[in-house]
Amino acid sequence: MGLRTAREEIFFLSRWLRAPLKTGSVRPSGRDLTRLIASTVADLAPEEWIVELGGGTGAVTRALIENGIAPDRMVVLERDRALSDWLRRAFPEVTVVTGDAEHLQRHLASNNAGPVRRIVSSLPLLSLPRSQRNVILAEAFAVLGEDGSLVQYSYGPSCPVSRTLRNGLGINAKHVGTAWRNLPPARVWEFKKRDSEKAPQPRHRQSAA
């Protein structure tokens, strides 16, 4: 374990001890998990933005940058001020916002960030109150374009967004993969608006005879 990683682990653990339900995990996401997440967001256009919810100490942020995402096209939300200050020092080119995902639209507007193609969430959805979870997901899909998606990982065996809530939001879920070597193993899910998946393909016009 490198010095930077050891410091991140210790700092992250100290924040978890202060608010375990809000932090969700006792340690930052492992390399297998962060690489799997990063592989789902590799097709951004130069003008598009990516948003990360729950930046922690930057494990996912680092993987996204290593996978080719431009730091100046990233917004990372982190409600814990000590963690957000850590992120600003570690990633000076990234727009780091100290705030809640429930106010995502307002935060993005304040920072002139958009259009947003991907949202990556490290939030502990399953441990959040249902009302808070609903608001966060509604905010996320309010800022995403028609072909955008939300990527969320979970330590549970089933989809972290219930079928009822998916139906209410009009989104579909796809299991992307499982990071078995992460501690604990984590499943990565991608959520998209149903209209974007059902959009008709453009027809090729026949040339006049």
XYZ file of C-alpha atoms in Angstrom:
209
model
C 0.000 0.000 0.000
C 1.471 3.379 -1.056
C 1.765 6.362 1.250
C -1.013 8.263 -0.527
C -3.356 5.285 -0.389
C -2.589 4.661 3.292
C -3.329 8.301 4.127
C -6.588 8.133 2.165
C -7.639 4.953 3.972
C -6.976 6.475 7.389
C -8.672 9.769 6.568
C -11.678 8.043 4.995
C -12.040 5.787 8.054
C -11.972 8.818 10.342
C -14.863 10.373 8.401
C -16.800 7.080 8.437
C -16.479 6.899 12.215
C -18.123 10.334 12.434
C -21.095 9.434 10.207
C -21.178 5.751 9.170
C -24.635 5.804 7.559
C -23.826 8.854 5.463
C -20.411 7.582 4.375
C -21.615 4.066 3.571
C -18.268 2.250 3.575
C -15.314 2.022 5.924
C -12.780 2.394 3.104
C -12.469 3.997 -0.345
C -13.530 2.000 -3.397
C -10.894 -0.482 -4.591
C -9.150 -0.416 -7.969
C -11.257 -3.198 -9.482
C -14.430 -1.299 -8.661
C -13.223 2.123 -9.771
C -11.942 0.741 -13.079
C -15.259 -0.978 -13.720
C -17.108 2.275 -13.040
C -14.734 4.271 -15.246
C -15.209 1.844 -18.133
C -18.901 2.798 -18.345
C -18.256 6.498 -19.003
C -15.588 6.426 -21.687
C -17.749 7.740 -24.535
C -18.205 11.379 -23.522
C -18.027 14.074 -26.179
C -15.612 16.999 -25.511
C -18.450 19.395 -24.614
C -20.217 17.000 -22.227
C -19.789 16.910 -18.461
C -19.683 14.120 -15.914
C -20.947 14.469 -12.353
C -19.816 12.392 -9.400
C -21.990 12.166 -6.302
C -20.172 11.412 -3.067
C -16.534 11.964 -4.015
C -15.006 10.717 -0.756
C -11.212 10.904 -1.031
C -11.243 10.654 -4.828
C -10.814 6.958 -5.655
C -13.471 7.080 -8.389
C -12.425 10.588 -9.454
C -8.870 9.389 -10.057
C -10.041 6.368 -12.065
C -12.223 8.560 -14.287
C -9.321 10.900 -15.035
C -6.993 7.970 -15.710
C -9.593 6.637 -18.153
C -9.503 9.851 -20.175
C -12.162 12.092 -18.625
C -10.992 15.724 -18.690
C -10.765 17.104 -15.115
C -12.164 20.462 -16.217
C -15.350 18.701 -17.350
C -15.999 17.085 -13.973
C -18.181 18.183 -11.077
C -17.800 16.279 -7.821
C -20.337 16.738 -5.023
C -19.288 15.898 -1.486
C -21.353 16.994 1.510
C -18.593 16.413 4.085
C -16.537 19.619 4.146
C -13.324 17.913 5.254
C -13.600 15.443 2.358
C -14.442 18.158 -0.165
C -11.387 20.153 0.970
C -9.288 16.996 0.485
C -10.660 16.638 -3.046
C -9.851 20.249 -3.948
C -6.242 19.750 -2.919
C -5.947 16.428 -4.733
C -7.733 17.504 -7.952
C -7.319 21.267 -8.438
C -8.755 21.217 -11.986
C -11.972 19.469 -10.949
C -15.006 21.499 -9.854
C -15.606 20.299 -6.298
C -18.858 21.358 -4.637
C -19.526 21.061 -0.920
C -23.211 20.247 -0.958
C -26.029 17.728 -1.149
C -27.106 15.747 -4.199
C -30.689 16.729 -3.405
C -29.841 20.171 -4.817
C -27.917 18.932 -7.842
C -29.663 21.178 -10.393
C -28.885 24.285 -8.362
C -25.237 23.306 -7.862
C -24.702 22.674 -11.569
C -26.374 25.932 -12.566
C -24.178 27.855 -10.102
C -21.070 26.379 -11.722
C -22.232 26.655 -15.359
C -21.787 22.900 -15.774
C -23.574 21.105 -18.579
C -24.757 19.364 -20.623
C -24.393 16.312 -18.378
C -24.081 12.910 -20.066
C -23.116 10.709 -17.116
C -23.639 10.783 -13.367
C -21.565 8.433 -11.229
C -22.882 7.857 -7.726
C -21.016 6.505 -4.724
C -23.871 7.442 -2.397
C -25.145 4.717 -0.038
C -28.629 4.716 -1.572
C -29.886 1.717 0.380
C -29.101 3.327 3.735
C -30.725 6.668 2.887
C -34.320 7.482 3.866
C -36.717 6.662 1.027
C -37.804 10.285 0.586
C -34.194 11.462 0.292
C -33.339 8.673 -2.144
C -36.314 9.609 -4.329
C -35.332 13.273 -4.456
C -31.710 12.486 -5.346
C -32.710 10.208 -8.214
C -35.291 12.694 -9.497
C -32.654 15.456 -9.456
C -30.188 13.238 -11.296
C -32.543 12.419 -14.151
C -33.721 16.025 -14.341
C -30.200 17.115 -15.359
C -29.347 14.163 -17.598
C -29.973 14.381 -21.322
C -32.216 11.874 -23.063
C -29.296 9.532 -23.764
C -27.600 10.121 -20.419
C -27.274 7.590 -17.626
C -26.653 7.213 -13.922
C -24.033 4.692 -12.796
C -24.432 3.445 -9.232
C -22.628 0.723 -7.327
C -24.031 -1.242 -4.444
C -22.850 -3.898 -2.002
C -26.257 -5.585 -1.977
C -27.182 -8.592 -4.150
C -30.115 -6.868 -5.853
C -30.743 -3.615 -7.712
C -30.347 -0.615 -5.343
C -33.333 1.148 -6.950
C -36.650 -0.618 -6.431
C -38.880 -1.585 -9.347
C -41.579 0.744 -8.015
C -39.223 3.714 -8.016
C -37.838 2.806 -11.448
C -41.372 2.720 -12.829
C -42.158 6.061 -11.210
C -39.085 7.696 -12.721
C -39.453 5.925 -16.069
C -35.994 4.363 -15.999
C -34.515 0.948 -16.728
C -31.700 -0.786 -14.871
C -28.834 -2.820 -16.294
C -26.293 -4.784 -14.278
C -22.911 -3.737 -15.716
C -20.676 -6.091 -13.754
C -19.364 -7.127 -10.349
C -16.037 -6.168 -8.791
C -15.436 -9.402 -6.927
C -12.018 -8.391 -5.586
C -13.363 -5.223 -4.020
C -13.803 -5.448 -0.232
C -16.681 -6.063 0.028
C -17.589 -7.160 -3.539
C -19.664 -4.515 -5.296
C -22.136 -4.605 -8.170
C -22.274 -1.776 -10.695
C -25.609 -0.751 -12.212
C -26.483 1.652 -15.001
C -29.853 3.437 -15.157
C -31.273 5.060 -18.293
C -34.487 6.782 -19.255
C -36.819 4.387 -21.031
C -37.621 6.834 -23.811
C -33.958 6.973 -24.813
C -33.789 3.183 -25.121
C -36.958 3.063 -27.227
C -36.082 5.981 -29.498
C -36.552 4.969 -33.152
C -33.461 4.685 -35.300
C -33.204 7.254 -38.102
C -34.287 5.907 -41.464
C -32.024 6.183 -44.488
C -33.684 8.033 -47.304
C -33.662 6.360 -50.675
C -32.099 8.400 -53.396
C -34.377 9.500 -56.170
C -34.300 7.333 -59.257
